[in-house]
Amino acid sequence: MTVIERRIYQVGEVNAYLRSLLEADPLLNDLWVRGEISNYKRHSSGHLYFTLKDERGRLRCVMFRSRGRGLSFLPSDGMRVLARGYVSIYERDGLCQFYVEELTPDGQGALYQAFCQLKERLQQEGLFAPEHKKDIPLLPRRVGVITSPTGAAWRDLITVIRRRFPEMPVVLAPSAVQGEDAPGEICSALQALNKREDIDVVIVGRGGGSLEELWAFNTVEVARAIFCSRIPVVSAVGHETDHTISDLVADLRAPTPSAAAEMVVPLRKELERKVCQCQERMTRCIHQKLQGAQDDICSYSVKNLGALLYRNAFIHKQEVGHYNSRLLQRAQLTGEDASMKVKAQAGKLEALSPLRVLERGYSICIDAVSGELIQDSGMVSKGDQVSVILRKGSLDCEVKGTKEETAWSSSKI
């Protein structure tokens, strides 16, 4: 009986054998491939990873940094290219890859061309202008989200929001995010959220995908709906390397849905910390003001207080002296005016005084008993006693007779 020895190979040996077969094949060792770029990513190491596709299949590709450094253009999803390289196996993962050594444009895919045309048109219309961008509120009352309720983007969004601010209200407006119905549903969801008065910001987006899968966010109807939104809109479509028309029109672009949640919703603990810091600063300022006022009061010693009182007393003394001088001056003027008035009245009285009449040679006759002034001869009778007052002295007389008229009073003038 013949014993056949079986050789058991290691996985690495199999992969190494396959690699040697592929690299030994003259066709696969140096060939050109035409296709459309999809899932393009530039690694932090500088290597380029993407997929070449056409209507019949897909081919995983890698272009090392040393080769990619010499590219005269920037590869992107949807771009049609010609790639030269070789096919081999990445032994560690057992992946068959096309190692690209040369890459040149070969025209652009229909979708990418449509993207560029719409981008140029909307830019000329001013939909991307910075002056139309609305500010994102620091602390929104409620956040609106437009995405698929079954997608990973919704789960990522709500997880980040609940972690940052557990009490933040979130309103989901469900919508398809790819396919023919997606643009209309996105627009309807955005219009519905704009009718509410309690939503301060809207996040619209989805997870990553190919240019075809993200195409709903490159349509003109979605772009205009975002531009006309009363509420600020944050676009969070795809991964960091994905760019859409929605990103350009929106008030803020987030590289991923999770990043959008972090941009829109603040950390509650951070807000509380800032509030506490403000309270502490305000308390310190108040204490400093009070302490400063107290120090100012204490700095006025008894000596300073006496000097202050002396200065105040001196100032008041000057004011009192000034008012006293004005009062004396006013009193003097008032006295002089009154004296002049008295003199004027005295002059008038003196002119009418009987003494002045007597000085001119006249006399006054009065009844010796009653003292009544005798103005008419009929007031006395023969034998009555009268007194005649002269300029100097007086005469005691007895009436010998009376006459009704005197010679001078009856004369004709």
Coordinates of C-alpha atoms in Angstrom, one line a residue:
M1 CA 0.0 0.0 0.0
T2 CA 1.4 3.3 -1.1
V3 CA 1.2 6.1 1.4
I4 CA 0.7 9.5 -0.3
E5 CA 2.0 12.4 1.8
R6 CA -0.3 15.4 1.9
R7 CA 1.3 18.8 2.1
I8 CA -0.6 21.3 4.2
Y9 CA -0.1 25.0 3.2
Q10 CA -0.3 28.0 5.4
V11 CA -2.7 30.8 4.4
G12 CA 0.2 33.1 3.8
E13 CA 1.9 30.6 1.5
V14 CA -1.2 30.4 -0.6
N15 CA -1.5 34.1 -0.8
A16 CA 2.2 34.4 -1.7
Y17 CA 1.8 31.8 -4.4
L18 CA -1.2 33.6 -5.9
R19 CA 0.7 36.8 -5.8
S20 CA 3.6 35.3 -7.7
L21 CA 1.2 33.9 -10.3
L22 CA -0.4 37.3 -10.8
E23 CA 2.8 39.2 -11.0
A24 CA 4.2 36.7 -13.4
D25 CA 1.3 37.1 -15.8
P26 CA 2.5 39.6 -18.5
L27 CA -1.0 40.9 -19.0
L28 CA -1.6 41.7 -15.4
N29 CA 1.9 42.9 -14.8
D30 CA 1.4 46.1 -16.9
L31 CA -2.1 47.1 -18.1
W32 CA -4.3 50.1 -18.6
V33 CA -7.8 50.2 -17.1
R34 CA -10.6 52.6 -17.9
G35 CA -13.2 53.3 -15.2
E36 CA -15.0 55.8 -13.0
I37 CA -13.6 56.6 -9.5
S38 CA -15.8 55.8 -6.6
N39 CA -15.2 55.8 -2.8
Y40 CA -12.1 57.9 -3.2
K41 CA -10.1 58.4 0.1
R42 CA -6.8 60.0 0.8
H43 CA -5.2 58.4 3.8
S44 CA -3.1 60.4 6.3
S45 CA -0.1 58.5 5.1
G46 CA -0.6 60.0 1.6
H47 CA -1.7 56.8 -0.1
L48 CA -4.8 57.0 -2.3
Y49 CA -7.5 54.4 -2.0
F50 CA -10.5 54.2 -4.5
T51 CA -12.5 51.9 -6.6
L52 CA -12.6 51.8 -10.4
K53 CA -16.0 50.8 -11.7
D54 CA -18.1 50.4 -14.9
E55 CA -21.4 48.9 -15.7
R56 CA -19.9 45.4 -15.5
G57 CA -17.8 45.4 -12.3
R58 CA -15.6 47.0 -9.7
L59 CA -11.8 46.9 -9.1
R60 CA -10.2 47.8 -5.8
C61 CA -7.3 50.2 -6.3
V62 CA -4.4 51.7 -4.4
M63 CA -1.9 54.4 -5.4
F64 CA 1.1 54.8 -3.1
R65 CA 2.1 58.3 -2.0
S66 CA 5.3 58.2 -4.1
R67 CA 3.2 57.8 -7.2
G68 CA 0.3 60.0 -6.2
R69 CA 2.6 62.9 -5.4
G70 CA 3.2 63.6 -9.1
L71 CA -0.5 63.8 -10.1
S72 CA -1.4 67.0 -12.0
F73 CA -5.1 66.8 -11.0
L74 CA -7.1 66.0 -7.9
P75 CA -9.0 62.7 -8.2
S76 CA -12.6 62.7 -7.0
D77 CA -15.7 60.5 -7.1
G78 CA -17.4 60.3 -10.4
M79 CA -14.3 61.2 -12.4
R80 CA -13.5 58.9 -15.4
V81 CA -9.9 58.0 -15.6
L82 CA -7.3 55.9 -17.3
A83 CA -5.1 53.9 -14.8
R84 CA -1.9 52.0 -15.5
G85 CA -0.5 49.5 -13.1
Y86 CA -0.4 45.9 -12.1
V87 CA -2.7 43.4 -10.3
S88 CA -1.4 41.7 -7.2
I89 CA -2.6 40.3 -3.9
Y90 CA -2.2 42.1 -0.5
E91 CA -1.0 39.0 1.3
R92 CA -2.0 40.1 4.8
D93 CA -5.7 40.5 4.0
G94 CA -5.8 38.3 0.9
L95 CA -7.2 41.2 -1.2
C96 CA -6.7 41.3 -4.9
Q97 CA -5.9 44.9 -5.8
F98 CA -4.9 47.0 -8.7
Y99 CA -1.7 48.9 -7.8
V100 CA -1.9 52.1 -9.8
E101 CA 1.3 53.7 -11.0
E102 CA -0.1 56.2 -13.4
L103 CA -3.4 58.0 -13.5
T104 CA -4.8 60.4 -16.1
P105 CA -8.3 61.9 -16.6
D106 CA -10.4 60.2 -19.3
G107 CA -13.3 62.7 -19.4
Q108 CA -15.8 62.9 -16.6
G109 CA -18.8 60.8 -15.6
A110 CA -22.3 62.0 -16.4
L111 CA -23.1 62.5 -12.7
Y112 CA -19.9 64.4 -12.0
Q113 CA -20.4 66.6 -15.0
A114 CA -24.0 67.4 -13.9
F115 CA -22.7 68.2 -10.4
C116 CA -20.1 70.7 -11.8
Q117 CA -22.7 72.3 -14.1
L118 CA -25.3 72.7 -11.2
K119 CA -22.5 74.0 -8.9
E120 CA -21.5 76.7 -11.4
R121 CA -25.1 77.7 -12.1
L122 CA -26.1 78.1 -8.4
Q123 CA -22.8 79.9 -7.6
Q124 CA -23.6 82.5 -10.3
E125 CA -27.1 82.9 -8.7
G126 CA -25.5 83.6 -5.4
L127 CA -26.8 80.6 -3.4
F128 CA -23.3 80.0 -2.0
A129 CA -22.6 83.6 -1.0
P130 CA -21.3 84.1 2.6
E131 CA -23.7 87.0 3.2
H132 CA -26.7 84.7 3.0
K133 CA -25.4 82.3 5.7
K134 CA -27.3 82.4 8.9
D135 CA -25.7 82.0 12.3
I136 CA -26.0 78.8 14.2
P137 CA -27.5 79.4 17.7
L138 CA -25.3 78.8 20.7
L139 CA -28.0 76.8 22.6
P140 CA -31.0 75.8 20.4
R141 CA -34.4 75.3 22.0
R142 CA -35.0 72.3 19.8
V143 CA -33.0 70.5 17.0
G144 CA -34.7 69.3 13.8
V145 CA -33.1 66.3 12.0
I146 CA -33.9 65.2 8.4
T147 CA -32.6 61.7 7.6
S148 CA -33.6 58.1 7.4
P149 CA -34.9 56.8 10.7
T150 CA -33.3 53.4 9.9
G151 CA -29.9 54.7 8.9
A152 CA -26.6 54.9 10.9
A153 CA -26.6 58.7 10.6
W154 CA -29.7 59.0 12.8
R155 CA -28.2 56.6 15.4
D156 CA -24.9 58.5 15.4
L157 CA -26.7 61.9 15.7
I158 CA -29.0 61.0 18.6
T159 CA -26.1 59.2 20.4
V160 CA -23.9 62.3 20.3
I161 CA -26.7 64.7 21.2
R162 CA -27.8 62.6 24.2
R163 CA -24.2 62.4 25.4
R164 CA -23.5 66.1 25.1
F165 CA -26.9 67.5 26.3
P166 CA -29.3 64.8 27.5
E167 CA -32.3 67.1 27.9
M168 CA -32.0 68.6 24.4
P169 CA -35.3 68.1 22.5
V170 CA -34.9 66.5 19.0
V171 CA -37.5 66.4 16.3
L172 CA -36.9 63.8 13.5
A173 CA -38.5 64.5 10.1
P174 CA -38.1 61.1 8.4
S175 CA -37.1 61.1 4.8
A176 CA -35.5 58.9 2.2
V177 CA -31.9 59.9 1.6
Q178 CA -31.3 58.1 -1.7
G179 CA -33.3 57.2 -4.7
E180 CA -35.8 59.0 -6.9
D181 CA -38.1 60.0 -4.1
A182 CA -35.4 61.3 -1.8
P183 CA -35.2 64.9 -3.1
G184 CA -39.0 65.5 -2.8
E185 CA -39.1 64.0 0.7
I186 CA -36.2 66.0 1.9
C187 CA -37.8 69.2 0.7
S188 CA -41.2 68.3 2.3
A189 CA -39.5 67.5 5.6
L190 CA -37.6 70.8 5.6
Q191 CA -40.8 72.7 4.8
A192 CA -42.6 71.0 7.6
L193 CA -39.9 71.9 10.1
N194 CA -40.0 75.5 8.9
K195 CA -43.6 75.7 9.9
R196 CA -42.7 75.2 13.6
E197 CA -41.7 78.0 15.8
D198 CA -39.8 76.0 18.4
I199 CA -37.0 74.7 16.2
D200 CA -33.8 76.8 16.0
V201 CA -31.6 74.7 13.8
V202 CA -32.0 71.8 11.3
I203 CA -29.4 69.0 10.5
V204 CA -29.9 67.4 7.1
G205 CA -27.8 64.5 6.0
R206 CA -26.9 60.8 5.8
G207 CA -23.9 58.5 6.0
G208 CA -21.3 58.0 3.3
G209 CA -21.8 56.4 -0.1
S210 CA -20.9 56.7 -3.7
L211 CA -21.7 59.7 -5.9
E212 CA -24.9 58.0 -7.0
E213 CA -26.0 57.2 -3.5
L214 CA -25.5 60.9 -2.4
W215 CA -27.1 62.3 -5.5
A216 CA -30.3 63.5 -3.7
F217 CA -28.2 66.1 -2.0
N218 CA -26.9 67.4 -5.4
T219 CA -30.3 68.2 -6.8
V220 CA -31.5 71.8 -7.5
E221 CA -34.8 71.3 -5.6
V222 CA -33.0 70.4 -2.4
A223 CA -30.4 73.2 -2.9
R224 CA -33.2 75.8 -3.2
A225 CA -35.2 74.4 -0.3
I226 CA -32.1 74.8 2.0
F227 CA -31.4 78.3 0.7
C228 CA -35.0 79.4 1.3
S229 CA -35.2 77.8 4.8
R230 CA -36.0 80.3 7.6
I231 CA -34.2 78.1 10.0
P232 CA -30.4 77.7 9.8
V233 CA -29.4 74.4 8.1
V234 CA -26.4 72.3 8.8
S235 CA -25.4 69.9 6.0
A236 CA -23.9 66.6 7.2
V237 CA -23.7 64.4 4.1
G238 CA -21.4 61.4 3.8
H239 CA -17.8 61.3 5.1
E240 CA -15.2 64.1 5.4
T241 CA -14.1 63.6 1.8
D242 CA -17.6 63.8 0.3
H243 CA -18.8 67.1 -1.0
T244 CA -22.3 67.9 -2.2
I245 CA -24.3 70.9 -3.4
S246 CA -26.1 70.8 -0.1
D247 CA -22.8 71.5 1.7
L248 CA -22.3 74.6 -0.3
V249 CA -25.8 76.0 0.1
A250 CA -26.2 75.2 3.8
D251 CA -25.4 77.7 6.5
L252 CA -22.8 75.3 7.9
R253 CA -21.1 72.2 6.5
A254 CA -20.2 69.3 8.9
P255 CA -17.8 66.5 7.7
T256 CA -20.0 63.8 9.2
P257 CA -23.4 63.5 11.0
S258 CA -21.7 62.9 14.3
A259 CA -19.6 66.1 13.8
A260 CA -22.9 68.0 13.0
A261 CA -24.3 67.0 16.4
E262 CA -21.2 68.3 18.1
M263 CA -21.3 71.6 16.2
V264 CA -25.0 72.2 16.9
V265 CA -25.4 70.9 20.5
P266 CA -23.1 72.3 23.2
L267 CA -21.8 70.3 26.1
R268 CA -24.1 70.8 29.0
K269 CA -21.3 70.4 31.5
E270 CA -19.2 73.0 29.7
L271 CA -22.1 75.5 29.7
E272 CA -22.6 74.9 33.4
R273 CA -18.8 75.4 34.0
K274 CA -18.9 78.7 32.1
V275 CA -22.0 79.9 34.0
C276 CA -20.2 79.1 37.3
Q277 CA -17.1 81.0 36.1
C278 CA -19.2 84.0 35.2
Q279 CA -20.9 83.9 38.6
E280 CA -17.5 83.7 40.3
R281 CA -16.1 86.6 38.3
M282 CA -19.2 88.7 39.1
T283 CA -18.9 87.9 42.8
R284 CA -15.2 88.8 42.8
C285 CA -15.9 92.1 41.0
I286 CA -18.6 93.0 43.5
H287 CA -16.3 92.2 46.4
Q288 CA -13.5 94.2 44.9
K289 CA -15.8 97.2 44.4
L290 CA -17.1 97.0 48.0
Q291 CA -13.6 96.6 49.3
G292 CA -12.3 99.5 47.3
A293 CA -15.2 101.7 48.7
Q294 CA -14.4 100.6 52.2
D295 CA -10.7 101.3 51.8
D296 CA -11.6 104.8 50.5
I297 CA -13.7 105.5 53.6
C298 CA -11.1 104.2 55.9
S299 CA -8.4 106.3 54.2
Y300 CA -10.1 109.5 55.5
S301 CA -8.5 109.7 58.9
V302 CA -9.5 112.2 61.6
K303 CA -7.0 114.6 60.3
N304 CA -8.2 114.3 56.8
L305 CA -11.8 114.6 58.0
G306 CA -10.9 117.7 60.0
A307 CA -9.2 119.3 57.0
L308 CA -12.2 118.4 54.9
L309 CA -14.6 120.0 57.5
Y310 CA -12.3 123.1 57.7
R311 CA -12.4 123.5 53.9
N312 CA -16.2 123.1 53.9
A313 CA -16.6 125.6 56.8
F314 CA -14.3 128.1 55.0
I315 CA -16.3 127.8 51.9
H316 CA -19.6 128.2 53.8
K317 CA -18.1 131.2 55.7
Q318 CA -17.2 132.8 52.4
E319 CA -20.7 132.2 51.1
V320 CA -22.3 133.6 54.3
G321 CA -20.1 136.7 54.1
H322 CA -21.1 137.2 50.5
Y323 CA -24.8 136.9 51.3
N324 CA -24.3 139.2 54.3
S325 CA -22.7 141.9 52.2
R326 CA -25.5 141.6 49.7
L327 CA -28.1 141.8 52.5
L328 CA -26.5 144.9 54.0
Q329 CA -26.3 146.5 50.6
R330 CA -29.9 145.7 50.0
A331 CA -30.9 147.0 53.4
Q332 CA -28.9 150.3 52.8
L333 CA -30.6 150.8 49.5
T334 CA -34.0 150.1 50.9
G335 CA -33.3 152.5 53.9
E336 CA -32.2 155.3 51.5
D337 CA -35.2 154.8 49.4
A338 CA -37.5 154.9 52.4
S339 CA -35.7 158.0 53.7
M340 CA -36.2 159.8 50.5
K341 CA -39.9 158.8 50.5
V342 CA -40.3 160.0 54.1
K343 CA -38.6 163.3 53.3
A344 CA -40.8 163.8 50.3
Q345 CA -43.9 163.2 52.4
A346 CA -42.6 165.4 55.2
G347 CA -42.1 168.2 52.7
K348 CA -45.6 167.9 51.5
L349 CA -46.8 167.9 55.2
E350 CA -44.7 170.8 56.0
A351 CA -46.1 172.8 53.1
L352 CA -49.6 172.2 54.4
S353 CA -48.7 172.8 58.0
P354 CA -50.6 175.6 59.8
L355 CA -47.3 176.8 61.2
R356 CA -46.2 177.7 57.8
V357 CA -49.4 179.7 57.4
L358 CA -48.7 181.5 60.7
E359 CA -45.1 182.3 59.5
R360 CA -46.6 184.1 56.5
G361 CA -48.5 186.5 58.9
Y362 CA -51.7 184.8 59.3
S363 CA -53.3 183.8 62.6
I364 CA -55.6 181.1 63.9
C365 CA -58.7 181.7 66.0
I366 CA -60.1 179.1 68.3
D367 CA -62.8 178.9 70.9
A368 CA -61.2 179.4 74.3
V369 CA -63.5 176.9 75.9
S370 CA -64.0 174.1 73.4
G371 CA -60.8 174.6 71.4
E372 CA -62.8 174.5 68.2
L373 CA -61.4 176.2 65.2
I374 CA -63.4 179.4 64.4
Q375 CA -63.8 179.6 60.6
D376 CA -67.0 181.6 60.5
S377 CA -68.1 184.7 62.5
G378 CA -71.4 183.0 63.0
M379 CA -69.7 180.4 65.3
V380 CA -69.3 182.9 68.1
S381 CA -71.3 185.6 69.8
K382 CA -70.6 188.8 71.5
G383 CA -68.9 188.2 74.8
D384 CA -67.4 184.8 73.9
Q385 CA -63.8 184.1 74.8
V386 CA -61.5 183.2 72.0
S387 CA -57.8 182.6 71.6
V388 CA -55.9 184.0 68.7
I389 CA -52.7 182.1 67.8
L390 CA -50.0 184.1 66.2
R391 CA -46.6 183.3 64.6
K392 CA -45.2 184.1 68.0
G393 CA -47.4 183.7 71.0
S394 CA -51.2 184.0 71.3
L395 CA -53.9 186.5 72.3
D396 CA -56.8 185.9 74.8
C397 CA -59.7 188.0 73.4
E398 CA -63.3 188.7 74.1
V399 CA -65.7 189.1 71.1
K400 CA -67.0 192.7 71.1
G401 CA -69.0 192.1 67.9
T402 CA -69.3 190.0 64.7
K403 CA -69.5 190.8 61.1
E404 CA -70.6 188.5 58.4
E405 CA -68.3 189.9 55.8
T406 CA -64.9 191.5 55.7
A407 CA -63.8 194.2 53.5
W408 CA -61.3 192.0 51.5
S409 CA -63.7 189.0 51.1
S410 CA -66.5 191.2 49.6
S411 CA -64.3 193.0 47.2
K412 CA -64.6 192.3 43.5
I413 CA -61.6 190.7 42.0

